[in-house]
Tab-separated table of C-alpha atoms in Angstrom:
chain	number	residue	atom	x	y	z
A	1	GLY	CA	0.000	0.000	0.000
A	2	GLN	CA	0.904	3.603	-0.280
A	3	GLN	CA	3.053	4.584	2.680
A	4	VAL	CA	2.516	8.320	2.431
A	5	LYS	CA	-0.694	9.895	1.192
A	6	GLN	CA	-1.612	13.384	0.146
A	7	SER	CA	-5.368	13.326	-0.197
A	8	SER	CA	-5.729	16.672	-1.949
A	9	PRO	CA	-4.227	16.752	-5.438
A	10	SER	CA	-4.780	20.495	-5.669
A	11	LEU	CA	-5.407	23.560	-3.534
A	12	THR	CA	-6.207	27.143	-4.483
A	13	VAL	CA	-5.634	30.004	-2.052
A	14	GLN	CA	-6.009	33.749	-2.298
A	15	GLU	CA	-2.846	35.829	-1.997
A	16	GLY	CA	-2.239	36.712	1.643
A	17	GLY	CA	-4.191	33.735	2.909
A	18	ILE	CA	-2.954	30.641	4.654
A	19	SER	CA	-2.220	27.478	2.680
A	20	ILE	CA	-2.609	24.201	4.532
A	21	LEU	CA	-1.178	21.074	2.962
A	22	ASN	CA	-1.803	17.700	4.546
A	23	CYS	CA	-0.052	14.366	4.587
A	24	ASP	CA	-0.908	11.024	6.189
A	25	TYR	CA	1.449	8.118	6.676
A	26	GLU	CA	1.112	4.461	7.593
A	27	ASN	CA	4.351	3.331	9.191
A	28	ASP	CA	4.638	3.843	12.962
A	29	MET	CA	8.427	3.602	12.616
A	30	PHE	CA	8.714	6.784	10.566
A	31	ASP	CA	10.621	9.377	12.526
A	32	TYR	CA	11.544	11.955	9.908
A	33	PHE	CA	9.094	14.128	7.998
A	34	ALA	CA	9.760	16.618	5.254
A	35	TRP	CA	8.171	18.871	2.675
A	36	TYR	CA	9.690	19.403	-0.754
A	37	LYS	CA	8.684	22.044	-3.290
A	38	LYS	CA	8.753	21.398	-7.004
A	39	TYR	CA	8.280	23.804	-9.877
A	40	PRO	CA	7.330	22.414	-13.315
A	41	ASP	CA	10.295	20.931	-15.177
A	42	ASN	CA	12.489	21.462	-12.165
A	43	SER	CA	13.872	19.375	-9.343
A	44	PRO	CA	12.295	18.971	-5.901
A	45	THR	CA	13.993	21.055	-3.219
A	46	LEU	CA	13.682	20.657	0.526
A	47	LEU	CA	11.531	23.269	2.216
A	48	ILE	CA	11.424	22.153	5.808
A	49	SER	CA	11.813	18.972	7.811
A	50	VAL	CA	11.150	17.777	11.334
A	51	ARG	CA	12.083	14.824	13.524
A	52	SER	CA	9.549	12.906	15.552
A	53	ASN	CA	10.736	14.313	18.872
A	54	VAL	CA	8.994	17.620	18.162
A	55	ASP	CA	5.421	18.328	17.139
A	56	LYS	CA	5.991	21.680	15.483
A	57	ARG	CA	8.690	23.532	13.649
A	58	GLU	CA	8.572	27.050	12.281
A	59	ASP	CA	10.744	28.653	9.635
A	60	GLY	CA	9.582	32.066	8.495
A	61	ARG	CA	6.194	31.699	6.823
A	62	LEU	CA	6.387	27.911	7.020
A	63	THR	CA	5.251	25.735	9.900
A	64	VAL	CA	5.208	21.958	10.039
A	65	PHE	CA	2.801	20.335	12.491
A	66	LEU	CA	3.309	16.686	13.396
A	67	ASN	CA	0.614	14.521	14.956
A	68	LYS	CA	2.257	11.156	15.589
A	69	SER	CA	-0.738	9.517	17.216
A	70	GLY	CA	-2.813	10.410	14.181
A	71	LYS	CA	0.008	9.614	11.748
A	72	HIS	CA	-0.473	12.979	10.130
A	73	PHE	CA	1.650	16.002	9.389
A	74	SER	CA	0.888	19.253	7.686
A	75	LEU	CA	2.550	22.309	6.193
A	76	HIS	CA	1.098	25.729	6.841
A	77	ILE	CA	2.182	28.617	4.654
A	78	THR	CA	1.091	31.976	6.004
A	79	ALA	CA	0.780	35.127	3.901
A	80	SER	CA	0.731	33.001	0.748
A	81	GLN	CA	2.318	34.585	-2.316
A	82	PRO	CA	1.918	33.851	-6.040
A	83	GLU	CA	5.517	32.586	-6.040
A	84	ASP	CA	4.397	29.854	-3.631
A	85	THR	CA	2.517	28.339	-6.575
A	86	ALA	CA	4.149	24.940	-7.074
A	87	VAL	CA	3.715	21.252	-6.345
A	88	TYR	CA	4.400	20.286	-2.734
A	89	LEU	CA	5.610	16.781	-1.974
A	90	CYS	CA	5.527	15.385	1.524
A	91	ALA	CA	8.008	12.707	2.506
A	92	ALA	CA	8.485	10.478	5.506
A	93	GLY	CA	11.107	7.950	6.477
A	94	ALA	CA	12.642	5.835	9.195
A	95	ASN	CA	16.212	5.501	10.301
A	96	THR	CA	17.071	2.354	8.388
A	97	GLY	CA	20.636	3.391	7.689
A	98	TYR	CA	19.874	5.016	4.390
A	99	GLN	CA	17.662	7.863	3.406
A	100	ASN	CA	14.688	6.053	1.937
A	101	PHE	CA	11.937	8.566	2.043
A	102	TYR	CA	8.497	7.633	0.918
A	103	PHE	CA	6.960	10.461	-1.036
A	104	GLY	CA	3.344	11.455	-1.444
A	105	LYS	CA	1.818	12.086	-4.869
A	106	GLY	CA	1.999	15.837	-4.390
A	107	THR	CA	-0.446	18.692	-3.939
A	108	SER	CA	-0.505	21.404	-6.576
A	109	LEU	CA	-0.874	24.754	-4.818
A	110	THR	CA	-2.081	27.787	-6.741
A	111	VAL	CA	-1.983	31.185	-5.081
A	112	ILE	CA	-4.246	33.664	-6.835
A	113	PRO	CA	-3.171	37.317	-6.806
B	1	GLU	CA	25.318	24.816	-3.380
B	2	ALA	CA	25.256	21.074	-3.859
B	3	ALA	CA	25.053	19.986	-7.469
B	4	VAL	CA	23.488	16.935	-9.070
B	5	THR	CA	23.589	16.776	-12.849
B	6	GLN	CA	21.621	14.338	-14.953
B	7	SER	CA	22.089	13.495	-18.597
B	8	PRO	CA	20.387	13.410	-20.954
B	9	ARG	CA	17.544	15.804	-20.056
B	10	ASN	CA	15.284	14.169	-22.633
B	11	LYS	CA	15.492	10.765	-24.272
B	12	VAL	CA	13.367	8.916	-26.797
B	13	ALA	CA	14.037	5.186	-26.995
B	14	VAL	CA	12.548	2.266	-28.873
B	15	THR	CA	11.005	-0.743	-27.207
B	16	GLY	CA	13.640	-3.389	-26.593
B	17	GLY	CA	16.505	-0.972	-26.811
B	18	LYS	CA	19.075	-0.274	-24.115
B	19	VAL	CA	18.938	3.032	-22.260
B	20	THR	CA	21.479	4.448	-19.846
B	21	LEU	CA	20.676	7.445	-17.680
B	22	SER	CA	23.640	9.140	-16.067
B	23	CYS	CA	23.966	11.127	-12.867
B	24	ASN	CA	26.928	13.046	-11.498
B	25	GLN	CA	27.179	14.732	-8.095
B	26	THR	CA	29.821	17.101	-6.798
B	27	ASN	CA	28.606	16.962	-3.189
B	28	ASN	CA	30.881	14.141	-2.097
B	29	HIS	CA	27.779	12.427	-0.747
B	30	ASN	CA	27.927	8.743	0.018
B	31	ASN	CA	24.343	7.961	-0.910
B	32	MET	CA	22.789	8.281	-4.341
B	33	TYR	CA	19.301	7.401	-5.508
B	34	TRP	CA	17.225	6.922	-8.619
B	35	TYR	CA	13.519	7.738	-8.465
B	36	ARG	CA	10.799	7.839	-11.069
B	37	GLN	CA	7.799	10.106	-10.978
B	38	ASP	CA	4.567	9.290	-12.770
B	39	THR	CA	1.179	10.955	-12.834
B	40	GLY	CA	-0.809	9.643	-9.890
B	41	HIS	CA	2.271	8.470	-8.014
B	42	GLY	CA	4.786	10.102	-5.792
B	43	LEU	CA	8.494	9.682	-6.293
B	44	ARG	CA	9.234	5.963	-6.212
B	45	LEU	CA	12.660	4.582	-5.399
B	46	ILE	CA	14.200	2.304	-8.033
B	47	HIS	CA	17.787	1.765	-6.900
B	48	TYR	CA	20.158	3.391	-4.461
B	49	SER	CA	23.793	3.203	-3.477
B	50	TYR	CA	25.828	3.656	-0.311
B	51	GLY	CA	29.052	4.412	-2.143
B	52	ALA	CA	31.307	3.425	-4.995
B	53	GLY	CA	30.790	-0.191	-5.976
B	54	SER	CA	27.499	-0.571	-4.094
B	55	THR	CA	24.020	-0.823	-5.563
B	56	GLU	CA	20.839	-1.808	-3.751
B	57	LYS	CA	17.301	-2.471	-4.891
B	58	GLY	CA	14.681	0.070	-3.977
B	59	ASP	CA	10.938	-0.381	-4.040
B	60	ILE	CA	10.433	-0.867	-7.806
B	61	PRO	CA	13.703	-2.334	-9.209
B	62	ASP	CA	12.244	-4.712	-11.816
B	63	GLY	CA	13.462	-3.917	-15.312
B	64	TYR	CA	16.277	-1.688	-14.073
B	65	LYS	CA	19.927	-2.094	-13.186
B	66	ALA	CA	22.229	0.416	-11.542
B	67	SER	CA	25.941	1.068	-11.535
B	68	ARG	CA	28.059	3.150	-9.130
B	69	PRO	CA	31.581	3.139	-10.541
B	70	SER	CA	32.724	6.086	-8.431
B	71	GLN	CA	31.611	8.359	-5.619
B	72	GLU	CA	30.484	10.935	-8.171
B	73	ASN	CA	28.630	8.821	-10.737
B	74	PHE	CA	25.524	6.684	-10.555
B	75	SER	CA	23.848	5.262	-13.662
B	76	LEU	CA	20.456	3.719	-14.237
B	77	ILE	CA	20.326	1.096	-16.973
B	78	LEU	CA	17.302	-0.184	-18.832
B	79	GLU	CA	18.568	-3.257	-20.691
B	80	LEU	CA	15.319	-3.846	-22.588
B	81	ALA	CA	13.229	-0.696	-22.457
B	82	THR	CA	9.449	-1.013	-22.422
B	83	PRO	CA	6.720	1.633	-22.885
B	84	SER	CA	5.788	1.227	-19.195
B	85	GLN	CA	9.163	2.742	-18.361
B	86	THR	CA	8.158	6.034	-19.952
B	87	SER	CA	8.518	8.435	-17.056
B	88	VAL	CA	10.499	11.256	-15.524
B	89	TYR	CA	13.552	9.981	-13.692
B	90	PHE	CA	15.206	11.869	-10.858
B	91	CYS	CA	18.621	11.238	-9.434
B	92	ALA	CA	19.419	12.439	-5.931
B	93	SER	CA	22.320	12.429	-3.524
B	94	GLY	CA	22.437	12.597	0.248
B	95	PRO	CA	25.119	12.510	2.918
B	96	GLY	CA	23.723	9.385	4.545
B	97	GLN	CA	22.191	10.822	7.682
B	98	LEU	CA	18.429	10.589	7.970
B	99	ASN	CA	17.816	14.188	8.857
B	100	GLU	CA	19.778	15.600	5.968
B	101	ARG	CA	18.170	16.837	2.806
B	102	LEU	CA	18.250	15.063	-0.505
B	103	PHE	CA	19.641	17.008	-3.439
B	104	PHE	CA	17.879	16.245	-6.697
B	105	GLY	CA	18.913	16.599	-10.287
B	106	HIS	CA	16.603	18.298	-12.777
B	107	GLY	CA	15.228	15.043	-14.066
B	108	THR	CA	15.358	13.051	-17.293
B	109	LYS	CA	12.203	12.730	-19.344
B	110	LEU	CA	12.253	9.300	-20.989
B	111	SER	CA	9.797	8.217	-23.656
B	112	VAL	CA	9.869	4.594	-24.805
B	113	LEU	CA	8.003	4.128	-28.076
Protein backbone atom coordinates (compact mmCIF):
# COMPACT_ATOMS: atom_id res chain seq x y z
CA GLY A 1 0.00 0.00 0.00
CA GLN A 2 0.90 3.60 -0.28
CA GLN A 3 3.05 4.58 2.68
CA VAL A 4 2.52 8.32 2.43
CA LYS A 5 -0.69 9.90 1.19
CA GLN A 6 -1.61 13.38 0.15
CA SER A 7 -5.37 13.33 -0.20
CA SER A 8 -5.73 16.67 -1.95
CA PRO A 9 -4.23 16.75 -5.44
CA SER A 10 -4.78 20.50 -5.67
CA LEU A 11 -5.41 23.56 -3.53
CA THR A 12 -6.21 27.14 -4.48
CA VAL A 13 -5.63 30.00 -2.05
CA GLN A 14 -6.01 33.75 -2.30
CA GLU A 15 -2.85 35.83 -2.00
CA GLY A 16 -2.24 36.71 1.64
CA GLY A 17 -4.19 33.74 2.91
CA ILE A 18 -2.95 30.64 4.65
CA SER A 19 -2.22 27.48 2.68
CA ILE A 20 -2.61 24.20 4.53
CA LEU A 21 -1.18 21.07 2.96
CA ASN A 22 -1.80 17.70 4.55
CA CYS A 23 -0.05 14.37 4.59
CA ASP A 24 -0.91 11.02 6.19
CA TYR A 25 1.45 8.12 6.68
CA GLU A 26 1.11 4.46 7.59
CA ASN A 27 4.35 3.33 9.19
CA ASP A 28 4.64 3.84 12.96
CA MET A 29 8.43 3.60 12.62
CA PHE A 30 8.71 6.78 10.57
CA ASP A 31 10.62 9.38 12.53
CA TYR A 32 11.54 11.96 9.91
CA PHE A 33 9.09 14.13 8.00
CA ALA A 34 9.76 16.62 5.25
CA TRP A 35 8.17 18.87 2.67
CA TYR A 36 9.69 19.40 -0.75
CA LYS A 37 8.68 22.04 -3.29
CA LYS A 38 8.75 21.40 -7.00
CA TYR A 39 8.28 23.80 -9.88
CA PRO A 40 7.33 22.41 -13.32
CA ASP A 41 10.29 20.93 -15.18
CA ASN A 42 12.49 21.46 -12.16
CA SER A 43 13.87 19.37 -9.34
CA PRO A 44 12.30 18.97 -5.90
CA THR A 45 13.99 21.05 -3.22
CA LEU A 46 13.68 20.66 0.53
CA LEU A 47 11.53 23.27 2.22
CA ILE A 48 11.42 22.15 5.81
CA SER A 49 11.81 18.97 7.81
CA VAL A 50 11.15 17.78 11.33
CA ARG A 51 12.08 14.82 13.52
CA SER A 52 9.55 12.91 15.55
CA ASN A 53 10.74 14.31 18.87
CA VAL A 54 8.99 17.62 18.16
CA ASP A 55 5.42 18.33 17.14
CA LYS A 56 5.99 21.68 15.48
CA ARG A 57 8.69 23.53 13.65
CA GLU A 58 8.57 27.05 12.28
CA ASP A 59 10.74 28.65 9.63
CA GLY A 60 9.58 32.07 8.49
CA ARG A 61 6.19 31.70 6.82
CA LEU A 62 6.39 27.91 7.02
CA THR A 63 5.25 25.73 9.90
CA VAL A 64 5.21 21.96 10.04
CA PHE A 65 2.80 20.34 12.49
CA LEU A 66 3.31 16.69 13.40
CA ASN A 67 0.61 14.52 14.96
CA LYS A 68 2.26 11.16 15.59
CA SER A 69 -0.74 9.52 17.22
CA GLY A 70 -2.81 10.41 14.18
CA LYS A 71 0.01 9.61 11.75
CA HIS A 72 -0.47 12.98 10.13
CA PHE A 73 1.65 16.00 9.39
CA SER A 74 0.89 19.25 7.69
CA LEU A 75 2.55 22.31 6.19
CA HIS A 76 1.10 25.73 6.84
CA ILE A 77 2.18 28.62 4.65
CA THR A 78 1.09 31.98 6.00
CA ALA A 79 0.78 35.13 3.90
CA SER A 80 0.73 33.00 0.75
CA GLN A 81 2.32 34.58 -2.32
CA PRO A 82 1.92 33.85 -6.04
CA GLU A 83 5.52 32.59 -6.04
CA ASP A 84 4.40 29.85 -3.63
CA THR A 85 2.52 28.34 -6.57
CA ALA A 86 4.15 24.94 -7.07
CA VAL A 87 3.71 21.25 -6.34
CA TYR A 88 4.40 20.29 -2.73
CA LEU A 89 5.61 16.78 -1.97
CA CYS A 90 5.53 15.39 1.52
CA ALA A 91 8.01 12.71 2.51
CA ALA A 92 8.48 10.48 5.51
CA GLY A 93 11.11 7.95 6.48
CA ALA A 94 12.64 5.84 9.19
CA ASN A 95 16.21 5.50 10.30
CA THR A 96 17.07 2.35 8.39
CA GLY A 97 20.64 3.39 7.69
CA TYR A 98 19.87 5.02 4.39
CA GLN A 99 17.66 7.86 3.41
CA ASN A 100 14.69 6.05 1.94
CA PHE A 101 11.94 8.57 2.04
CA TYR A 102 8.50 7.63 0.92
CA PHE A 103 6.96 10.46 -1.04
CA GLY A 104 3.34 11.46 -1.44
CA LYS A 105 1.82 12.09 -4.87
CA GLY A 106 2.00 15.84 -4.39
CA THR A 107 -0.45 18.69 -3.94
CA SER A 108 -0.50 21.40 -6.58
CA LEU A 109 -0.87 24.75 -4.82
CA THR A 110 -2.08 27.79 -6.74
CA VAL A 111 -1.98 31.19 -5.08
CA ILE A 112 -4.25 33.66 -6.84
CA PRO A 113 -3.17 37.32 -6.81
CA GLU B 1 25.32 24.82 -3.38
CA ALA B 2 25.26 21.07 -3.86
CA ALA B 3 25.05 19.99 -7.47
CA VAL B 4 23.49 16.93 -9.07
CA THR B 5 23.59 16.78 -12.85
CA GLN B 6 21.62 14.34 -14.95
CA SER B 7 22.09 13.50 -18.60
CA PRO B 8 20.39 13.41 -20.95
CA ARG B 9 17.54 15.80 -20.06
CA ASN B 10 15.28 14.17 -22.63
CA LYS B 11 15.49 10.76 -24.27
CA VAL B 12 13.37 8.92 -26.80
CA ALA B 13 14.04 5.19 -26.99
CA VAL B 14 12.55 2.27 -28.87
CA THR B 15 11.01 -0.74 -27.21
CA GLY B 16 13.64 -3.39 -26.59
CA GLY B 17 16.51 -0.97 -26.81
CA LYS B 18 19.07 -0.27 -24.11
CA VAL B 19 18.94 3.03 -22.26
CA THR B 20 21.48 4.45 -19.85
CA LEU B 21 20.68 7.45 -17.68
CA SER B 22 23.64 9.14 -16.07
CA CYS B 23 23.97 11.13 -12.87
CA ASN B 24 26.93 13.05 -11.50
CA GLN B 25 27.18 14.73 -8.09
CA THR B 26 29.82 17.10 -6.80
CA ASN B 27 28.61 16.96 -3.19
CA ASN B 28 30.88 14.14 -2.10
CA HIS B 29 27.78 12.43 -0.75
CA ASN B 30 27.93 8.74 0.02
CA ASN B 31 24.34 7.96 -0.91
CA MET B 32 22.79 8.28 -4.34
CA TYR B 33 19.30 7.40 -5.51
CA TRP B 34 17.22 6.92 -8.62
CA TYR B 35 13.52 7.74 -8.46
CA ARG B 36 10.80 7.84 -11.07
CA GLN B 37 7.80 10.11 -10.98
CA ASP B 38 4.57 9.29 -12.77
CA THR B 39 1.18 10.96 -12.83
CA GLY B 40 -0.81 9.64 -9.89
CA HIS B 41 2.27 8.47 -8.01
CA GLY B 42 4.79 10.10 -5.79
CA LEU B 43 8.49 9.68 -6.29
CA ARG B 44 9.23 5.96 -6.21
CA LEU B 45 12.66 4.58 -5.40
CA ILE B 46 14.20 2.30 -8.03
CA HIS B 47 17.79 1.77 -6.90
CA TYR B 48 20.16 3.39 -4.46
CA SER B 49 23.79 3.20 -3.48
CA TYR B 50 25.83 3.66 -0.31
CA GLY B 51 29.05 4.41 -2.14
CA ALA B 52 31.31 3.43 -5.00
CA GLY B 53 30.79 -0.19 -5.98
CA SER B 54 27.50 -0.57 -4.09
CA THR B 55 24.02 -0.82 -5.56
CA GLU B 56 20.84 -1.81 -3.75
CA LYS B 57 17.30 -2.47 -4.89
CA GLY B 58 14.68 0.07 -3.98
CA ASP B 59 10.94 -0.38 -4.04
CA ILE B 60 10.43 -0.87 -7.81
CA PRO B 61 13.70 -2.33 -9.21
CA ASP B 62 12.24 -4.71 -11.82
CA GLY B 63 13.46 -3.92 -15.31
CA TYR B 64 16.28 -1.69 -14.07
CA LYS B 65 19.93 -2.09 -13.19
CA ALA B 66 22.23 0.42 -11.54
CA SER B 67 25.94 1.07 -11.54
CA ARG B 68 28.06 3.15 -9.13
CA PRO B 69 31.58 3.14 -10.54
CA SER B 70 32.72 6.09 -8.43
CA GLN B 71 31.61 8.36 -5.62
CA GLU B 72 30.48 10.93 -8.17
CA ASN B 73 28.63 8.82 -10.74
CA PHE B 74 25.52 6.68 -10.56
CA SER B 75 23.85 5.26 -13.66
CA LEU B 76 20.46 3.72 -14.24
CA ILE B 77 20.33 1.10 -16.97
CA LEU B 78 17.30 -0.18 -18.83
CA GLU B 79 18.57 -3.26 -20.69
CA LEU B 80 15.32 -3.85 -22.59
CA ALA B 81 13.23 -0.70 -22.46
CA THR B 82 9.45 -1.01 -22.42
CA PRO B 83 6.72 1.63 -22.88
CA SER B 84 5.79 1.23 -19.20
CA GLN B 85 9.16 2.74 -18.36
CA THR B 86 8.16 6.03 -19.95
CA SER B 87 8.52 8.44 -17.06
CA VAL B 88 10.50 11.26 -15.52
CA TYR B 89 13.55 9.98 -13.69
CA PHE B 90 15.21 11.87 -10.86
CA CYS B 91 18.62 11.24 -9.43
CA ALA B 92 19.42 12.44 -5.93
CA SER B 93 22.32 12.43 -3.52
CA GLY B 94 22.44 12.60 0.25
CA PRO B 95 25.12 12.51 2.92
CA GLY B 96 23.72 9.39 4.54
CA GLN B 97 22.19 10.82 7.68
CA LEU B 98 18.43 10.59 7.97
CA ASN B 99 17.82 14.19 8.86
CA GLU B 100 19.78 15.60 5.97
CA ARG B 101 18.17 16.84 2.81
CA LEU B 102 18.25 15.06 -0.51
CA PHE B 103 19.64 17.01 -3.44
CA PHE B 104 17.88 16.25 -6.70
CA GLY B 105 18.91 16.60 -10.29
CA HIS B 106 16.60 18.30 -12.78
CA GLY B 107 15.23 15.04 -14.07
CA THR B 108 15.36 13.05 -17.29
CA LYS B 109 12.20 12.73 -19.34
CA LEU B 110 12.25 9.30 -20.99
CA SER B 111 9.80 8.22 -23.66
CA VAL B 112 9.87 4.59 -24.81
CA LEU B 113 8.00 4.13 -28.08
